[in-house]
Protein backbone atom coordinates (compact mmCIF):
# COMPACT_ATOMS: atom_id res chain seq x y z
CA UNK A 1 0.00 0.00 0.00
CA UNK A 2 1.24 3.48 -0.87
CA UNK A 3 1.76 6.06 1.88
CA UNK A 4 -1.01 8.67 1.59
CA UNK A 5 0.37 12.18 2.15
CA UNK A 6 -1.13 15.64 2.32
CA UNK A 7 0.88 18.71 1.31
CA UNK A 8 0.33 22.14 2.93
CA UNK A 9 1.65 24.95 0.69
CA UNK A 10 1.63 24.70 -3.08
CA UNK A 11 4.15 27.43 -3.87
CA UNK A 12 7.57 26.84 -5.42
CA UNK A 13 8.92 24.06 -3.25
CA UNK A 14 5.49 22.60 -2.51
CA UNK A 15 4.91 22.04 -6.23
CA UNK A 16 8.45 20.74 -6.67
CA UNK A 17 7.99 18.21 -3.85
CA UNK A 18 4.56 17.19 -5.20
CA UNK A 19 6.15 16.51 -8.60
CA UNK A 20 8.84 14.50 -6.82
CA UNK A 21 6.29 12.50 -4.80
CA UNK A 22 4.17 11.77 -7.86
CA UNK A 23 6.89 11.04 -10.42
CA UNK A 24 10.23 10.29 -8.70
CA UNK A 25 9.60 8.61 -5.33
CA UNK A 26 7.89 5.20 -5.26
CA UNK A 27 5.34 4.03 -2.71
CA UNK A 28 3.63 7.34 -2.05
CA UNK A 29 0.47 9.08 -3.16
CA UNK A 30 -0.52 12.76 -2.75
CA UNK A 31 -4.16 12.59 -1.65
CA UNK A 32 -4.75 16.18 -0.48
CA UNK A 33 -3.24 19.65 -0.82
CA UNK A 34 -3.87 22.94 0.97
CA UNK A 35 -2.92 26.56 0.39
CA UNK A 36 -4.34 29.89 1.49
CA UNK A 37 -4.27 30.67 -2.23
CA UNK A 38 -7.24 28.50 -3.31
CA UNK A 39 -6.41 28.89 -7.00
CA UNK A 40 -2.84 27.64 -6.54
CA UNK A 41 -4.03 24.62 -4.55
CA UNK A 42 -6.79 23.79 -7.05
CA UNK A 43 -4.41 23.96 -10.02
CA UNK A 44 -1.97 21.49 -8.44
CA UNK A 45 -4.75 19.24 -7.12
CA UNK A 46 -6.20 18.98 -10.62
CA UNK A 47 -2.84 17.89 -12.03
CA UNK A 48 -2.28 15.07 -9.52
CA UNK A 49 -5.83 14.02 -8.70
CA UNK A 50 -5.73 15.22 -5.07
CA UNK A 51 -8.45 16.91 -3.00
CA UNK A 52 -8.19 20.53 -1.88
CA UNK A 53 -8.71 20.98 1.87
CA UNK A 54 -8.09 23.76 4.38
CA UNK A 55 -4.66 23.27 6.03
CA UNK A 56 -5.96 22.36 9.53
CA UNK A 57 -8.52 19.93 8.05
CA UNK A 58 -5.88 18.33 5.86
CA UNK A 59 -3.70 17.45 8.85
CA UNK A 60 -6.65 15.84 10.66
CA UNK A 61 -8.18 14.10 7.64
CA UNK A 62 -8.16 10.30 8.23
CA UNK A 63 -7.13 9.65 4.61
CA UNK A 64 -3.89 11.59 5.21
CA UNK A 65 -1.32 9.35 6.89
CA UNK A 66 1.63 11.79 6.81
CA UNK A 67 2.05 15.51 6.14
CA UNK A 68 4.47 17.72 4.21
CA UNK A 69 4.57 21.37 5.32
CA UNK A 70 5.78 23.65 2.51
CA UNK A 71 4.04 26.92 3.40
CA UNK A 72 5.78 30.10 4.60
CA UNK A 73 8.05 29.67 7.62
CA UNK A 74 5.83 31.66 9.99
CA UNK A 75 2.98 29.18 9.43
CA UNK A 76 4.98 25.97 10.03
CA UNK A 77 4.49 25.79 13.80
CA UNK A 78 0.70 25.51 13.62
CA UNK A 79 0.76 22.62 11.13
CA UNK A 80 3.64 20.74 12.72
CA UNK A 81 2.01 20.93 16.18
CA UNK A 82 -1.29 19.72 14.68
CA UNK A 83 0.47 16.76 13.03
CA UNK A 84 2.21 15.81 16.28
CA UNK A 85 -1.15 16.10 18.06
CA UNK A 86 -2.68 13.76 15.48
CA UNK A 87 0.22 11.30 15.86
CA UNK A 88 1.24 11.72 12.20
CA UNK A 89 4.73 11.90 10.71
CA UNK A 90 5.48 15.34 9.35
CA UNK A 91 8.17 16.53 6.97
CA UNK A 92 8.55 20.29 7.46
CA UNK A 93 10.48 22.48 5.06
CA UNK A 94 13.13 24.66 6.67
CA UNK A 95 13.07 26.62 8.86
CA UNK A 96 11.18 24.48 11.38
CA UNK A 97 9.73 27.76 12.68
CA UNK A 98 10.89 31.35 12.64
CA UNK A 99 11.87 31.77 16.31
CA UNK A 100 13.71 29.55 18.81
CA UNK A 101 10.65 29.79 21.09
CA UNK A 102 8.33 28.39 18.42
CA UNK A 103 10.82 25.61 17.61
CA UNK A 104 11.03 24.77 21.31
CA UNK A 105 7.24 24.41 21.51
CA UNK A 106 7.51 21.82 18.73
CA UNK A 107 10.37 20.02 20.51
CA UNK A 108 8.34 19.94 23.74
CA UNK A 109 5.25 18.61 21.94
CA UNK A 110 7.29 15.84 20.32
CA UNK A 111 8.98 14.94 23.59
CA UNK A 112 5.49 14.86 25.15
CA UNK A 113 4.37 12.46 22.39
CA UNK A 114 7.35 10.28 23.34
CA UNK A 115 8.51 9.53 19.79
CA UNK A 116 10.07 11.26 16.82
CA UNK A 117 7.55 12.35 14.22
CA UNK A 118 9.21 15.44 12.74
CA UNK A 119 11.84 15.77 10.03
CA UNK A 120 13.12 19.17 8.83
CA UNK A 121 14.06 19.84 5.19
CA UNK A 122 17.77 20.52 5.65
CA UNK A 123 18.57 18.69 2.42
CA UNK A 124 22.29 19.44 2.25
CA UNK A 125 22.84 16.40 4.46
CA UNK A 126 21.63 14.35 1.45
CA UNK A 127 23.77 16.11 -1.18
CA UNK A 128 26.45 13.91 -2.77
CA UNK A 129 29.04 16.72 -2.58
CA UNK A 130 28.55 17.45 1.12
CA UNK A 131 28.40 13.74 1.94
CA UNK A 132 31.69 13.14 0.10
CA UNK A 133 33.21 16.08 1.98
CA UNK A 134 32.07 14.66 5.32
CA UNK A 135 33.43 11.20 4.46
CA UNK A 136 36.79 12.80 3.58
CA UNK A 137 36.84 14.71 6.86
CA UNK A 138 35.73 11.78 9.02
CA UNK A 139 38.20 9.47 7.21
CA UNK A 140 41.03 11.62 8.59
CA UNK A 141 42.89 12.27 5.29
CA UNK A 142 43.11 16.05 5.85
CA UNK A 143 43.80 15.73 9.56
CA UNK A 144 42.09 17.64 12.33
CA UNK A 145 39.79 20.39 10.96
CA UNK A 146 40.71 24.00 11.66
CA UNK A 147 38.42 26.16 9.53
CA UNK A 148 35.73 26.01 6.87
CA UNK A 149 35.10 28.67 4.22
CA UNK A 150 31.58 28.75 2.76
CA UNK A 151 29.75 30.85 0.20
CA UNK A 152 26.00 30.78 -0.42
CA UNK A 153 25.05 32.87 -3.44
CA UNK A 154 21.56 33.31 -4.84
CA UNK A 155 21.17 34.87 -8.29
CA UNK A 156 18.40 37.02 -6.83
CA UNK A 157 15.64 37.05 -4.18
CA UNK A 158 12.02 38.31 -4.09
CA UNK A 159 11.36 41.99 -3.36
CA UNK A 160 9.97 41.18 0.13
CA UNK A 161 13.36 39.78 1.25
CA UNK A 162 14.82 41.57 4.30
CA UNK A 163 18.24 41.47 6.00
CA UNK A 164 16.88 39.06 8.63
CA UNK A 165 15.83 36.66 5.83
CA UNK A 166 19.41 36.54 4.56
CA UNK A 167 20.16 34.76 7.84
CA UNK A 168 16.97 32.88 8.78
CA UNK A 169 16.06 31.79 5.23
CA UNK A 170 19.46 31.50 3.51
CA UNK A 171 22.42 31.19 5.95
CA UNK A 172 20.37 28.76 8.04
CA UNK A 173 21.40 26.00 5.60
CA UNK A 174 25.09 26.50 6.44
CA UNK A 175 24.22 26.70 10.15
CA UNK A 176 22.63 23.25 9.97
CA UNK A 177 25.29 21.87 7.63
CA UNK A 178 28.26 22.76 9.87
CA UNK A 179 26.64 21.24 12.98
CA UNK A 180 26.27 17.99 11.01
CA UNK A 181 29.62 18.23 9.20
CA UNK A 182 31.71 18.75 12.36
CA UNK A 183 29.44 17.07 14.91
CA UNK A 184 29.68 20.17 17.08
CA UNK A 185 27.36 22.92 18.18
CA UNK A 186 27.81 26.57 17.24
CA UNK A 187 28.73 28.44 20.43
CA UNK A 188 29.05 32.03 19.17
CA UNK A 189 28.35 34.04 16.04
CA UNK A 190 29.31 37.38 14.63
CA UNK A 191 27.90 39.04 11.50
CA UNK A 192 29.81 41.61 9.48
CA UNK A 193 28.52 43.85 6.74
CA UNK A 194 30.75 45.76 4.40
CA UNK A 195 30.27 47.51 1.10
CA UNK A 196 26.81 46.65 -0.26
CA UNK A 197 26.27 45.50 -3.83
CA UNK A 198 24.72 48.05 -6.15
CA UNK A 199 22.38 45.24 -7.25
CA UNK A 200 20.97 44.76 -3.74
CA UNK A 201 18.61 47.73 -3.20
CA UNK A 202 18.30 48.35 0.55
CA UNK A 203 19.75 44.98 1.58
CA UNK A 204 23.12 44.79 3.39
CA UNK A 205 24.25 42.31 0.74
CA UNK A 206 26.69 40.56 1.00
CA UNK A 207 26.99 39.55 4.66
CA UNK A 208 29.79 37.64 6.33
CA UNK A 209 28.96 35.30 9.22
CA UNK A 210 31.68 34.00 11.52
CA UNK A 211 30.53 30.87 13.36
CA UNK A 212 32.56 29.52 16.28
CA UNK A 213 32.06 25.81 16.95
CA UNK A 214 32.54 23.96 20.23
CA UNK A 215 36.06 22.57 19.94
CA UNK A 216 37.40 25.67 18.19
CA UNK A 217 36.71 25.19 14.47
CA UNK A 218 35.93 28.56 12.84
CA UNK A 219 33.54 28.85 9.88
CA UNK A 220 33.09 31.87 7.65
CA UNK A 221 29.98 32.10 5.49
CA UNK A 222 29.51 34.64 2.71
CA UNK A 223 25.82 35.28 2.03
CA UNK A 224 25.12 37.02 -1.28
CA UNK A 225 21.53 37.13 -2.46
CA UNK A 226 21.90 39.20 -5.62
CA UNK A 227 24.86 37.45 -7.22
CA UNK A 228 23.23 37.69 -10.65
CA UNK A 229 25.50 35.14 -12.36
CA UNK A 230 23.74 32.07 -10.93
CA UNK A 231 23.21 29.98 -7.78
CA UNK A 232 26.60 29.07 -6.36
CA UNK A 233 27.31 27.04 -3.24
CA UNK A 234 30.88 26.62 -2.03
CA UNK A 235 32.61 24.96 0.87
CA UNK A 236 36.25 24.25 1.66
CA UNK A 237 37.60 22.70 4.86
CA UNK A 238 41.13 23.46 6.00
CA UNK A 239 42.61 20.62 8.03
CA UNK A 240 46.00 20.21 9.71
CA UNK A 241 47.22 18.02 6.83
CA UNK A 242 45.33 19.28 3.78
CA UNK A 243 42.08 20.69 2.43
CA UNK A 244 38.86 19.24 1.01
CA UNK A 245 36.34 21.23 -1.02
CA UNK A 246 33.03 20.83 -2.81
CA UNK A 247 33.59 20.34 -6.57
CA UNK A 248 33.13 23.23 -8.97
CA UNK A 249 30.99 21.47 -11.59
CA UNK A 250 27.34 20.58 -10.90
CA UNK A 251 26.82 16.92 -9.92
CA UNK A 252 27.15 14.95 -13.17
CA UNK A 253 28.27 18.13 -14.94
CA UNK A 254 31.30 18.38 -17.18
CA UNK A 255 34.11 20.89 -17.35
CA UNK A 256 34.87 22.07 -20.88
CA UNK A 257 38.25 23.39 -21.99
CA UNK A 258 37.98 25.14 -25.35
CA UNK A 259 39.57 28.04 -27.18
CA UNK A 260 41.88 28.85 -24.30
CA UNK A 261 39.07 28.86 -21.70
CA UNK A 262 37.81 26.45 -19.06
CA UNK A 263 34.14 26.38 -18.07
CA UNK A 264 31.29 24.47 -16.45
CA UNK A 265 27.62 25.21 -15.81
CA UNK A 266 26.53 27.28 -12.83
CA UNK A 267 23.13 26.20 -11.45
CA UNK A 268 20.23 28.59 -12.03
CA UNK A 269 18.69 28.04 -8.59
CA UNK A 270 18.37 25.68 -5.63
CA UNK A 271 16.07 23.33 -7.59
CA UNK A 272 18.83 22.61 -10.08
CA UNK A 273 21.74 22.53 -7.62
CA UNK A 274 20.06 20.37 -4.98
CA UNK A 275 17.51 18.40 -7.07
CA UNK A 276 19.09 14.98 -6.40
CA UNK A 277 19.44 15.79 -2.68
CA UNK A 278 15.70 16.61 -2.38
CA UNK A 279 14.95 13.33 -4.21
CA UNK A 280 17.03 11.28 -1.74
CA UNK A 281 15.69 13.18 1.27
CA UNK A 282 12.06 12.46 0.39
CA UNK A 283 12.74 8.91 -0.83
CA UNK A 284 14.32 8.03 2.53
CA UNK A 285 11.60 9.86 4.48
CA UNK A 286 8.81 7.99 2.68
CA UNK A 287 10.59 4.64 3.12
CA UNK A 288 11.10 5.33 6.84
CA UNK A 289 7.48 6.34 7.47
CA UNK A 290 6.22 3.29 5.55
CA UNK A 291 8.49 1.04 7.61
CA UNK A 292 7.25 2.64 10.84
CA UNK A 293 10.77 3.69 11.85
CA UNK A 294 11.57 7.07 13.39
CA UNK A 295 13.00 9.58 10.89
CA UNK A 296 16.81 9.64 10.88
CA UNK A 297 17.06 12.97 9.04
CA UNK A 298 17.31 16.44 10.61
CA UNK A 299 15.14 16.47 13.73
CA UNK A 300 13.00 19.03 15.51
CA UNK A 301 16.01 19.49 17.80
CA UNK A 302 18.17 20.33 14.76
CA UNK A 303 15.47 22.81 13.71
CA UNK A 304 15.60 24.38 17.18
CA UNK A 305 19.41 24.47 17.25
CA UNK A 306 19.56 26.19 13.85
CA UNK A 307 16.95 28.71 15.00
CA UNK A 308 18.94 29.64 18.13
CA UNK A 309 22.02 30.37 15.99
CA UNK A 310 19.98 32.28 13.38
CA UNK A 311 18.38 34.43 16.11
CA UNK A 312 21.82 35.18 17.60
CA UNK A 313 23.14 36.08 14.13
CA UNK A 314 20.22 38.45 13.55
CA UNK A 315 21.03 40.10 16.90
CA UNK A 316 24.69 40.41 15.89
CA UNK A 317 23.67 42.01 12.59
CA UNK A 318 21.78 44.69 14.55
CA UNK A 319 24.31 45.24 17.36
CA UNK A 320 27.62 44.52 15.54
CA UNK A 321 28.57 42.39 18.58
CA UNK A 322 29.73 38.79 18.92
CA UNK A 323 26.74 36.89 20.37
CA UNK A 324 26.94 33.71 22.45
CA UNK A 325 24.38 31.02 21.66
CA UNK A 326 22.04 30.01 24.47
CA UNK A 327 20.01 26.87 24.36
CA UNK A 328 18.01 24.57 26.62
CA UNK A 329 19.43 21.13 27.46
CA UNK A 330 18.98 18.54 24.74
CA UNK A 331 16.20 16.03 25.56
CA UNK A 332 17.19 12.35 25.47
CA UNK A 333 14.85 11.74 22.51
CA UNK A 334 17.31 13.54 20.23
CA UNK A 335 20.66 12.12 21.32
CA UNK A 336 22.28 10.77 18.17
CA UNK A 337 25.80 10.12 16.99
CA UNK A 338 27.08 12.26 14.11
CA UNK A 339 28.25 9.25 12.12
CA UNK A 340 29.77 9.66 8.66
CA UNK A 341 27.24 8.94 5.89
CA UNK A 342 27.48 5.49 4.36
CA UNK A 343 28.28 4.94 0.68
CA UNK A 344 25.86 6.70 -1.70
CA UNK A 345 23.72 4.66 -4.05
CA UNK A 346 23.43 6.30 -7.45
P1 LIG B 1 6.32 30.26 -1.91
O1 LIG B 1 5.95 31.64 -1.52
O2 LIG B 1 6.62 29.97 -3.34
O3 LIG B 1 5.17 29.24 -1.46
C1 LIG B 1 4.61 29.24 -0.17
C2 LIG B 1 3.13 28.88 -0.30
O4 LIG B 1 2.59 28.78 1.02
C3 LIG B 1 2.32 29.94 -1.06
O5 LIG B 1 1.60 29.30 -2.12
C4 LIG B 1 1.38 30.50 0.01
O6 LIG B 1 0.11 30.90 -0.50
C5 LIG B 1 1.26 29.31 0.95
N1 LIG B 1 0.84 29.67 2.31
C6 LIG B 1 1.18 30.75 3.03
N2 LIG B 1 0.59 30.71 4.24
C7 LIG B 1 -0.13 29.56 4.29
C8 LIG B 1 -0.94 28.95 5.28
N3 LIG B 1 -1.14 29.52 6.49
N4 LIG B 1 -1.51 27.77 4.97
C9 LIG B 1 -1.32 27.19 3.77
N5 LIG B 1 -0.57 27.72 2.79
C10 LIG B 1 0.02 28.90 3.06
O7 LIG B 1 7.56 29.86 -1.00
P2 LIG B 1 8.59 28.65 -1.22
O8 LIG B 1 9.82 29.16 -1.85
O9 LIG B 1 7.89 27.48 -1.79
O10 LIG B 1 8.99 28.35 0.33
C11 LIG B 1 8.14 27.67 1.20
C12 LIG B 1 8.96 27.10 2.37
O11 LIG B 1 9.93 26.20 1.85
C13 LIG B 1 9.72 28.15 3.16
O12 LIG B 1 9.76 27.77 4.50
C14 LIG B 1 11.13 28.09 2.56
O13 LIG B 1 12.14 28.49 3.44
C15 LIG B 1 11.23 26.61 2.22
N6 LIG B 1 12.16 26.35 1.10
C16 LIG B 1 13.14 25.44 1.28
C17 LIG B 1 14.06 25.21 0.28
C18 LIG B 1 15.19 24.24 0.51
O14 LIG B 1 16.21 24.38 -0.15
N7 LIG B 1 15.04 23.29 1.42
C19 LIG B 1 13.95 25.86 -0.95
C20 LIG B 1 12.90 26.76 -1.12
C21 LIG B 1 12.00 26.99 -0.09
C1 LIG C 1 15.45 29.12 -0.17
O1 LIG C 1 14.30 29.18 0.67
C2 LIG C 1 16.21 27.90 0.12
O2 LIG C 1 16.03 27.22 1.07
C3 LIG C 1 17.41 27.72 -0.74
O3 LIG C 1 18.04 26.49 -0.51
C4 LIG C 1 18.34 28.87 -0.39
O4 LIG C 1 19.52 28.78 -1.16
C5 LIG C 1 17.66 30.19 -0.66
O5 LIG C 1 18.52 31.23 -0.24
C6 LIG C 1 16.35 30.29 0.13
O6 LIG C 1 15.68 31.50 -0.22
Coordinates of N, CA and C and ligand atoms in Angstrom, one line a residue, residues 13 93-94 123-124 152-154 157-158 161 165 169-173 225 231 233 270 274 278, ligand 2:
X13 N 8.4 25.4 -3.7 CA 8.9 24.1 -3.2 C 7.8 23.1 -3.0
X93 N 9.4 21.7 5.7 CA 10.5 22.5 5.1 C 11.2 23.4 6.1
X94 N 12.4 23.7 5.8 CA 13.1 24.7 6.7 C 12.6 26.1 6.5
X123 N 18.2 19.7 3.4 CA 18.6 18.7 2.4 C 20.0 18.6 2.1
X124 N 20.9 19.5 2.6 CA 22.3 19.4 2.2 C 22.9 18.2 2.8
X152 N 27.4 31.1 -0.1 CA 26.0 30.8 -0.4 C 25.5 32.0 -1.2
X153 N 25.4 31.8 -2.6 CA 25.0 32.9 -3.4 C 23.8 32.5 -4.2
X154 N 22.8 33.4 -4.1 CA 21.6 33.3 -4.8 C 21.7 34.3 -6.0
X157 N 16.7 37.4 -5.2 CA 15.6 37.1 -4.2 C 14.4 37.9 -4.4
X158 N 13.2 37.5 -3.9 CA 12.0 38.3 -4.1 C 12.1 39.7 -3.4
X161 N 12.2 40.3 0.4 CA 13.4 39.8 1.2 C 14.0 40.9 2.1
X165 N 16.1 37.9 6.6 CA 15.8 36.7 5.8 C 17.2 36.1 5.3
X169 N 16.5 32.5 6.4 CA 16.1 31.8 5.2 C 17.2 31.2 4.4
X170 N 18.4 31.9 4.4 CA 19.5 31.5 3.5 C 20.6 30.9 4.3
X171 N 21.3 31.7 5.2 CA 22.4 31.2 5.9 C 22.1 30.0 6.8
X172 N 20.8 29.8 7.1 CA 20.4 28.8 8.0 C 20.8 27.4 7.5
X173 N 20.9 27.3 6.2 CA 21.4 26.0 5.6 C 22.8 25.7 6.0
X225 N 22.8 37.5 -1.9 CA 21.5 37.1 -2.5 C 21.2 37.9 -3.7
X231 N 23.3 30.5 -9.2 CA 23.2 30.0 -7.8 C 24.5 29.2 -7.5
X233 N 27.1 27.5 -4.6 CA 27.3 27.0 -3.2 C 28.7 26.5 -3.1
X270 N 18.2 26.8 -6.6 CA 18.4 25.7 -5.6 C 17.7 24.4 -6.2
X274 N 20.3 21.4 -6.0 CA 20.1 20.4 -5.0 C 19.0 19.4 -5.4
X278 N 17.1 16.6 -2.8 CA 15.7 16.6 -2.4 C 15.1 15.2 -2.7
Ligands
LIG2 C1 15.4 29.1 -0.2 O1 14.3 29.2 0.7 C2 16.2 27.9 0.1 O2 16.0 27.2 1.1 C3 17.4 27.7 -0.7 O3 18.0 26.5 -0.5 C4 18.3 28.9 -0.4 O4 19.5 28.8 -1.2 C5 17.7 30.2 -0.7 O5 18.5 31.2 -0.2 C6 16.4 30.3 0.1 O6 15.7 31.5 -0.2

